[in-house]
PDB file of C-alpha atoms in Angstrom:
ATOM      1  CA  UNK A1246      94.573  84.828 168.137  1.00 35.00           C
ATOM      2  CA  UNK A1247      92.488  85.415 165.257  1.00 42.00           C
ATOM      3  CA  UNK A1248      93.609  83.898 162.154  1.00 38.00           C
ATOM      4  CA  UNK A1249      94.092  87.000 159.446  1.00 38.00           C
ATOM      5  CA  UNK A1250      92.853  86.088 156.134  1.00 49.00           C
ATOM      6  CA  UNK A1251      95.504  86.609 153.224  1.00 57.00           C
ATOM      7  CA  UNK A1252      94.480  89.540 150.881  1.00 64.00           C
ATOM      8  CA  UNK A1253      93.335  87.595 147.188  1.00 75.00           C
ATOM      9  CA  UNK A1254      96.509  88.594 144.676  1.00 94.00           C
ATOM     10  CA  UNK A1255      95.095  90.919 141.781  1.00 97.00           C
ATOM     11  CA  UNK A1256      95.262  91.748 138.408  1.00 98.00           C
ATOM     12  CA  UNK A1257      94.328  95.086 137.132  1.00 98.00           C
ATOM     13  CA  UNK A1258      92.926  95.598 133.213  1.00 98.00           C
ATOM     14  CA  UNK A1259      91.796  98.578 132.022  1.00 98.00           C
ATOM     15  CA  UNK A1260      89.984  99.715 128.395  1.00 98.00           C
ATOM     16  CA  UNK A1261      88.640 102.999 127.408  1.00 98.00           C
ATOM     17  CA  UNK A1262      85.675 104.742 126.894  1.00 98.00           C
ATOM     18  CA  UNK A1263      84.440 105.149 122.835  1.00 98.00           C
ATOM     19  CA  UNK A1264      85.507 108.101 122.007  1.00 97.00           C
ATOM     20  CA  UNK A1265      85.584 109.930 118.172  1.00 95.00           C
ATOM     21  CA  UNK A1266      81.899 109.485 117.965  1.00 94.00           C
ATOM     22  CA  UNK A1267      82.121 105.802 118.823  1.00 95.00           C
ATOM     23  CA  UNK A1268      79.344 104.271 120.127  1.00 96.00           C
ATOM     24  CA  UNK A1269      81.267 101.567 121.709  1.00 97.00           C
ATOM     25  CA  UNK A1270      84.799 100.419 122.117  1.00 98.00           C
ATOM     26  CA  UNK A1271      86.374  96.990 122.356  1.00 98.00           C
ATOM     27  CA  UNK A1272      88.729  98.007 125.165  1.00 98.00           C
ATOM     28  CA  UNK A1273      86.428  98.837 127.207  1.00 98.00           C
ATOM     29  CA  UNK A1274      83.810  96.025 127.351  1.00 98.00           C
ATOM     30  CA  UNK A1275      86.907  93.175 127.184  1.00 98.00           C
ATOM     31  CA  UNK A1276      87.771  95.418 130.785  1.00 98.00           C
ATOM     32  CA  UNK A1277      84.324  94.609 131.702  1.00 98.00           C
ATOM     33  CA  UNK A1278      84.370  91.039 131.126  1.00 98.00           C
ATOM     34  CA  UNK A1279      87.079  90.235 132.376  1.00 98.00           C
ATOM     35  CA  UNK A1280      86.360  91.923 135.770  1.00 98.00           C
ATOM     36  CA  UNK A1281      85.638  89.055 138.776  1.00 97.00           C
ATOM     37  CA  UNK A1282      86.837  86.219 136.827  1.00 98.00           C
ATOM     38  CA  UNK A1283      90.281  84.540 138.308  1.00 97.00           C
ATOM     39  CA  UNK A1284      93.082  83.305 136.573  1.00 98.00           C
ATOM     40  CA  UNK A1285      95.841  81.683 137.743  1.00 96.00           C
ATOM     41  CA  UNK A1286      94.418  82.158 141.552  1.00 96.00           C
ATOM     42  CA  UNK A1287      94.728  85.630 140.792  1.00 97.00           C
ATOM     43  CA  UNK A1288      91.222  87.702 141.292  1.00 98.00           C
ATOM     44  CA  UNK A1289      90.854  90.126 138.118  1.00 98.00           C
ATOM     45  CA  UNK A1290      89.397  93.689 138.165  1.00 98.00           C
ATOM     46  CA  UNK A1291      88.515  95.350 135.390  1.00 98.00           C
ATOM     47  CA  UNK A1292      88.036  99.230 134.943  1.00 98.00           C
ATOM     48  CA  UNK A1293      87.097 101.606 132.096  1.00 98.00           C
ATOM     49  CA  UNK A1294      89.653 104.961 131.870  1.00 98.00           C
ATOM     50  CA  UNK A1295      88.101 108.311 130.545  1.00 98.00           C
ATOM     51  CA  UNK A1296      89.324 109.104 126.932  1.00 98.00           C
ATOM     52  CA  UNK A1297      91.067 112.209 127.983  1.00 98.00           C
ATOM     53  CA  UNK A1298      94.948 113.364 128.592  1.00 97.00           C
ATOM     54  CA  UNK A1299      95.915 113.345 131.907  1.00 90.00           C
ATOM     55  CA  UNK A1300      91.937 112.697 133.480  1.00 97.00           C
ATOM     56  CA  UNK A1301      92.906 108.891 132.297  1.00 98.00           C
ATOM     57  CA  UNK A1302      96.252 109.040 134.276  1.00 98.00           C
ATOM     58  CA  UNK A1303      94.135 110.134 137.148  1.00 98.00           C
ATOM     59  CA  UNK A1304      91.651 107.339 136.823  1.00 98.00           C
ATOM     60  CA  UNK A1305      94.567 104.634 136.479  1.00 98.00           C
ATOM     61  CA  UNK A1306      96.627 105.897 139.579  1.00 97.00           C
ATOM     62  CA  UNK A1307      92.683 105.810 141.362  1.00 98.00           C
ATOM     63  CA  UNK A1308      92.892 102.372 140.538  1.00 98.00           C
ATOM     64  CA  UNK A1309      96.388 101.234 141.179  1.00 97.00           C
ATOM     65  CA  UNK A1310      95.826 102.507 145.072  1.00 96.00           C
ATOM     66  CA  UNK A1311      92.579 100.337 145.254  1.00 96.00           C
ATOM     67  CA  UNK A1312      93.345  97.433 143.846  1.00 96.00           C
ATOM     68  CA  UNK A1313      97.286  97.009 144.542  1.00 96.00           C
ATOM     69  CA  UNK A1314      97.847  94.883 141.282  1.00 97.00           C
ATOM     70  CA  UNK A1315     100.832  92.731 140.766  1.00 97.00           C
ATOM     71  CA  UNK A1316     100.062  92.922 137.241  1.00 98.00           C
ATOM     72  CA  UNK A1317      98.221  95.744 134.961  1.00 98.00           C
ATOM     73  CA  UNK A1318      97.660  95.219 131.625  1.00 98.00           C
ATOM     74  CA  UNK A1319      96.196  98.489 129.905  1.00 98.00           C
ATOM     75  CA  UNK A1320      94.573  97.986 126.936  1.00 98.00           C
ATOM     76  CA  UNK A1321      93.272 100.496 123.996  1.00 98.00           C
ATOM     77  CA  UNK A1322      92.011 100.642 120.520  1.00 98.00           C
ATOM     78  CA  UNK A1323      93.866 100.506 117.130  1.00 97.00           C
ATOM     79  CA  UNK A1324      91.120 100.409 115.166  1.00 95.00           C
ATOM     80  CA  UNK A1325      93.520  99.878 111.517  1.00 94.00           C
ATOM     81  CA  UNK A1326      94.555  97.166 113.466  1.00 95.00           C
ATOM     82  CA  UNK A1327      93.581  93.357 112.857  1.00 96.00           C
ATOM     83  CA  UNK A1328      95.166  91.737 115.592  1.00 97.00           C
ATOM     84  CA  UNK A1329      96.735  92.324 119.462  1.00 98.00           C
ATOM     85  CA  UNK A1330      98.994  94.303 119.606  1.00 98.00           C
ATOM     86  CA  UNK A1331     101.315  94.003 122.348  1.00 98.00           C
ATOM     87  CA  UNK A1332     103.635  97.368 122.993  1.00 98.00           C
ATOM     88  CA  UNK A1333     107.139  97.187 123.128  1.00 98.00           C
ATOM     89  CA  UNK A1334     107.638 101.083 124.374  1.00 98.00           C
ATOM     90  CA  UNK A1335     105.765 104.243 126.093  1.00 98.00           C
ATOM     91  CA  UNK A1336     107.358 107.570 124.825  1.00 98.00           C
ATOM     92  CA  UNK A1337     106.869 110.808 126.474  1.00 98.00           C
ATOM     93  CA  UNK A1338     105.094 112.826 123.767  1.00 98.00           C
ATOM     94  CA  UNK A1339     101.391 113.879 123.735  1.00 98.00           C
ATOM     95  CA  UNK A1340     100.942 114.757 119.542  1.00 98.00           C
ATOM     96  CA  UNK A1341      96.685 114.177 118.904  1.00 98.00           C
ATOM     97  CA  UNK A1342      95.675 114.115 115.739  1.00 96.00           C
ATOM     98  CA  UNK A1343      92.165 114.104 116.701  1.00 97.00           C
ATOM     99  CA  UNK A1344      90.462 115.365 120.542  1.00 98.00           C
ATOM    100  CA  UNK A1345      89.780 113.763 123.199  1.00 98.00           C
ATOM    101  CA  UNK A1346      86.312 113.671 124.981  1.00 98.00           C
ATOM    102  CA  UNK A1347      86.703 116.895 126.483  1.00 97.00           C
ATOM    103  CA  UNK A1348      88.487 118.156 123.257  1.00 97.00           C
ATOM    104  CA  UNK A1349      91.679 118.886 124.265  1.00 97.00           C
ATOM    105  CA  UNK A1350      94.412 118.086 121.650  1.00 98.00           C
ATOM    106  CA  UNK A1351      97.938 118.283 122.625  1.00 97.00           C
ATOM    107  CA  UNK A1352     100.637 119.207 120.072  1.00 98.00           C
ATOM    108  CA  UNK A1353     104.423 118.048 121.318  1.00 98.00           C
ATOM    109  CA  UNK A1354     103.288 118.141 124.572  1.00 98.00           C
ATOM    110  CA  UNK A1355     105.558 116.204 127.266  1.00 98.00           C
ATOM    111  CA  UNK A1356     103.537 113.575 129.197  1.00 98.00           C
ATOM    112  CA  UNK A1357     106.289 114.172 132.024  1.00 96.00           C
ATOM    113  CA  UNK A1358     108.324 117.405 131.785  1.00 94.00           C
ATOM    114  CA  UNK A1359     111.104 116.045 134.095  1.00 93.00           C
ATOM    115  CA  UNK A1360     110.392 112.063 132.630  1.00 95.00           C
ATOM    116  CA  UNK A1361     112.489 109.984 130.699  1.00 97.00           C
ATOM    117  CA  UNK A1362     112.212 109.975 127.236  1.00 98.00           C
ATOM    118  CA  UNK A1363     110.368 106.362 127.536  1.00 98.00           C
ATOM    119  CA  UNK A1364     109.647 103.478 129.323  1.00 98.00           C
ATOM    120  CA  UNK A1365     110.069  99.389 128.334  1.00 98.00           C
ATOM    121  CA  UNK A1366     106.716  97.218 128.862  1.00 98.00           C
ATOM    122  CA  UNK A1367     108.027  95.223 132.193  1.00 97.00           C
ATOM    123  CA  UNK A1368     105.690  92.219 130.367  1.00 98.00           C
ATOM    124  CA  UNK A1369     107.179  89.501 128.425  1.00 98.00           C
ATOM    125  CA  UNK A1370     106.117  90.595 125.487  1.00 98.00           C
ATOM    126  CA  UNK A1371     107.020  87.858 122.819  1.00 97.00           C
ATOM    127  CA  UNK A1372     105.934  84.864 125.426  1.00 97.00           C
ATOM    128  CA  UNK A1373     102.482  86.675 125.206  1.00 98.00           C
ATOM    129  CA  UNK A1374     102.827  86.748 121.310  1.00 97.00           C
ATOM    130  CA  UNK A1375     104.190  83.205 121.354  1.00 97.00           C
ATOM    131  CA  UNK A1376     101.049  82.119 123.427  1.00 98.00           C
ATOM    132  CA  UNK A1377      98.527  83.975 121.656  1.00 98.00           C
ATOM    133  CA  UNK A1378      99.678  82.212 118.448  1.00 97.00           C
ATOM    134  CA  UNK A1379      99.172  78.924 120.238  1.00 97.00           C
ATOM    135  CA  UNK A1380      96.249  79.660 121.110  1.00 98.00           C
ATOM    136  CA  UNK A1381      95.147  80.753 117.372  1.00 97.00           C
ATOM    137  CA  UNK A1382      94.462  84.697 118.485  1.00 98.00           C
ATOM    138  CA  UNK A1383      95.964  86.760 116.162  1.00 97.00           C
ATOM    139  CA  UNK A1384      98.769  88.817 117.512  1.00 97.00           C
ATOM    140  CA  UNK A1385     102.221  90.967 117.291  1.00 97.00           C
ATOM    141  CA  UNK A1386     104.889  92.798 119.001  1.00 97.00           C
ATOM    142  CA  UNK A1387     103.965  96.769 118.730  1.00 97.00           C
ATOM    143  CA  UNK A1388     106.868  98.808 118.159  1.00 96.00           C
ATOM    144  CA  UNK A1389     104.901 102.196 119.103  1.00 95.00           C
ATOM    145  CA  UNK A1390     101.712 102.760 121.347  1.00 97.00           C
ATOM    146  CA  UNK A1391     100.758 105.796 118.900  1.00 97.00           C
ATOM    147  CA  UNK A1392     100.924 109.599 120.841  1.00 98.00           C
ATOM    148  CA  UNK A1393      96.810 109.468 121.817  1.00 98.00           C
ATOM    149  CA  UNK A1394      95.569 108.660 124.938  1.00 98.00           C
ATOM    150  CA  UNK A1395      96.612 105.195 124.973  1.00 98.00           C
ATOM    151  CA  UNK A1396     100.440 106.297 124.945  1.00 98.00           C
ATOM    152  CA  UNK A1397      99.536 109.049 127.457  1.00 98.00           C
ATOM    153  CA  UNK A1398      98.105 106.112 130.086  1.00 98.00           C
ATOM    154  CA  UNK A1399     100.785 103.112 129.007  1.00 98.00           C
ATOM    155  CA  UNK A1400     103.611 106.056 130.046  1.00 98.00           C
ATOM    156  CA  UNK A1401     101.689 106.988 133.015  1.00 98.00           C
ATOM    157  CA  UNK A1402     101.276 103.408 134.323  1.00 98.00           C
ATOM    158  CA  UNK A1403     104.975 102.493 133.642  1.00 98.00           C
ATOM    159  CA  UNK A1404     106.087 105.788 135.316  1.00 97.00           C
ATOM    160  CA  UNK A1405     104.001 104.717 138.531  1.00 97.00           C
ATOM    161  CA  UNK A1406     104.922 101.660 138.426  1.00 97.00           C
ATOM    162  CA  UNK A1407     108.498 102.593 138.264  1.00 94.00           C
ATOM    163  CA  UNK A1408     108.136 103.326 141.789  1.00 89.00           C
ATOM    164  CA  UNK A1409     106.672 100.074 142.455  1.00 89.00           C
ATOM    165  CA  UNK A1410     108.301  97.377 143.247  1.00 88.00           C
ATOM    166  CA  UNK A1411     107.819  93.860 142.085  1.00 90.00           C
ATOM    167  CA  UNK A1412     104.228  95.026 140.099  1.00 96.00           C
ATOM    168  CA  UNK A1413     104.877  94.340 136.106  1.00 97.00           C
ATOM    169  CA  UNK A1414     102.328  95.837 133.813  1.00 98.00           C
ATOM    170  CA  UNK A1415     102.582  96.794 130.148  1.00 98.00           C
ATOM    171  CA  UNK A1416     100.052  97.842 127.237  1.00 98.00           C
ATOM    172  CA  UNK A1417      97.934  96.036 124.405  1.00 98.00           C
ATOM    173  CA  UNK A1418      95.907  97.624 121.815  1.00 98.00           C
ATOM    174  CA  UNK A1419      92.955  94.982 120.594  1.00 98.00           C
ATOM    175  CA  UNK A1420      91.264  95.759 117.256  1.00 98.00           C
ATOM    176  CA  UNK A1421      87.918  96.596 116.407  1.00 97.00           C
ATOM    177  CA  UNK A1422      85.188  93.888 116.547  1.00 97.00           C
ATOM    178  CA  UNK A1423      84.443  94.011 112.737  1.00 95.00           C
ATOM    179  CA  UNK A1424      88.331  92.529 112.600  1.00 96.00           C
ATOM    180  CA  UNK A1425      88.284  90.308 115.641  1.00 97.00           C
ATOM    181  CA  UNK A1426      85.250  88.483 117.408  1.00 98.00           C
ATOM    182  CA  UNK A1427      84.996  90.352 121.077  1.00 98.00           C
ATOM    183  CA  UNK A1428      84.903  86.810 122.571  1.00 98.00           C
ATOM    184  CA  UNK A1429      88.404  85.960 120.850  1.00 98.00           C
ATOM    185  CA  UNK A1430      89.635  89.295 122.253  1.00 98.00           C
ATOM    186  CA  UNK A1431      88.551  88.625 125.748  1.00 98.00           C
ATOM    187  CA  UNK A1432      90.229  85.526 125.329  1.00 98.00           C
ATOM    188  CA  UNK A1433      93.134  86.438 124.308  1.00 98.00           C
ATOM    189  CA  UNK A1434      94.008  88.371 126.778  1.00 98.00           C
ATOM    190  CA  UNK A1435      92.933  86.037 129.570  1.00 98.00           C
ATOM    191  CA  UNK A1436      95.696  83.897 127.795  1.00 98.00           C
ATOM    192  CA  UNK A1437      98.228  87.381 128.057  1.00 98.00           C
ATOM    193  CA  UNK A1438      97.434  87.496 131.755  1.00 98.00           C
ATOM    194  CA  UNK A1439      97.582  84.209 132.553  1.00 98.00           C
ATOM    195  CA  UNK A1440     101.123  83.896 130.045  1.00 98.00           C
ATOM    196  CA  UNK A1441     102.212  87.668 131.826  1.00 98.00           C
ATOM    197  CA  UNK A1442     101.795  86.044 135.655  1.00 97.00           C
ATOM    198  CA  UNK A1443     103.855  82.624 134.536  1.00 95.00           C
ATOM    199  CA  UNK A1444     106.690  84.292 132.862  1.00 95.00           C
ATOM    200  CA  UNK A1445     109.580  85.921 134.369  1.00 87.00           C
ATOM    201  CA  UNK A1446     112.236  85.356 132.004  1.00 90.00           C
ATOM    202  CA  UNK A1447     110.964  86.510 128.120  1.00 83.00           C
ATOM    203  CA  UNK A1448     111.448  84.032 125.147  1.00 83.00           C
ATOM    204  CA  UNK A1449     114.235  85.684 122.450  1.00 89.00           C
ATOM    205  CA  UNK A1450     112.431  85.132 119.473  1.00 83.00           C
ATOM    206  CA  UNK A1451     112.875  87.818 116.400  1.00 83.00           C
ATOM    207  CA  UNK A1452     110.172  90.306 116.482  1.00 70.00           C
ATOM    208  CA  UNK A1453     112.037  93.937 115.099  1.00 73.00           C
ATOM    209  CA  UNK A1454     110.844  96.192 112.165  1.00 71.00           C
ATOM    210  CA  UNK A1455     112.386  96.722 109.289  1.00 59.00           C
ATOM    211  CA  UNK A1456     110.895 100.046 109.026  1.00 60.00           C
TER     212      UNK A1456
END
């Protein structure tokens, strides 16, 4: 009998598309480089999501049936951010203060009508934090994902995911390159994946807000 060969394990990242007149964004080429490399045996796939509300959720799901992660990390752009932000929290609210691409821009709008209120990152968050510190890439524990797109996908993934068992993902907004070298972002989150696929238990270390 033919010997079958054992499916490589994957891990899904995702960026965006510039959007607001952008003519790149960060996101989205850290997705691209990070796509065929392996870490920690695991194969990596990278894939770019459409700026738009519920399109991107579309695109993700597209993704998650090809690629059958065991991790996703989704990442987005805070661009009055200087460092990665890793998100504690997905709420259920589309509120855009701008478009998106197609120009759509949601007021109070429920991601999920019938959905929780929010979902927890299944990642362990403050491990990644702790590592990217080691590792000299500026980071921080997000306490909200913002109500734009990159809410609207980090609720959509953790609402799929939900229903899958034993696949962890979460979100991470990077900054813009004039804050952070696009090298040092790819890098950092190679060291989030590679933290992300080691971890199962997260570190307790103080990381609240004040306000």
């Amino acid at each position: 009998m033919r010997a079958m060969r054992r499916r490589q394990r994957t891990v899904l990242v995702t960026g965006f598309e510039p959007f607001d007149g952008a003519a790149t964004n960060p996101s989205g080429l850290a997705a691209r480089a990070l796509d065929g490399r392996t870490i920690a045996g695991r194969r990596v796939v990278g894939a770019v999501l459409p700026v738009t509300f519920g399109d991107a959720i579309a695109a993700l799901g597209a993704q998650l049936r090809a690629t059958r992660p065991e991790l996703v990390i989704c990442t987005g752009l805070a661009d009055a951010r200087g460092e990665l932000s890793i998100e504690r929290v997905a709420i259920n609210v589309d509120d855009a203060r701008i478009p998106d691409n197609a120009g759509a821009r949601p007021i109070d709008r429920a991601i999920a009508r019938r959905g929780p209120v929010g979902y927890w990152s299944t990642l362990p968050i403050k491990s990644i934090a702790a590592a990217l510190s080691r590792a000299h890439v500026p980071a921080a524990i997000s306490q909200t994902a913002g109500t734009f797109v990159c809410n609207h996908v980090f609720y959509g993934l953790m609402r799929a995911l939900a229903r899958r068992r034993g696949v962890r993902g979460g979100f991470i907004h990077v900054p813009p390159v004039r804050r952070l070298a696009l090298a040092t972002i790819v890098d950092g989150l190679a060291v989030a994946i590679a933290t992300a696929l080691r971890t199962r238990r997260d570190a307790r270390i103080a990381a609240g807000a004040v306000s």
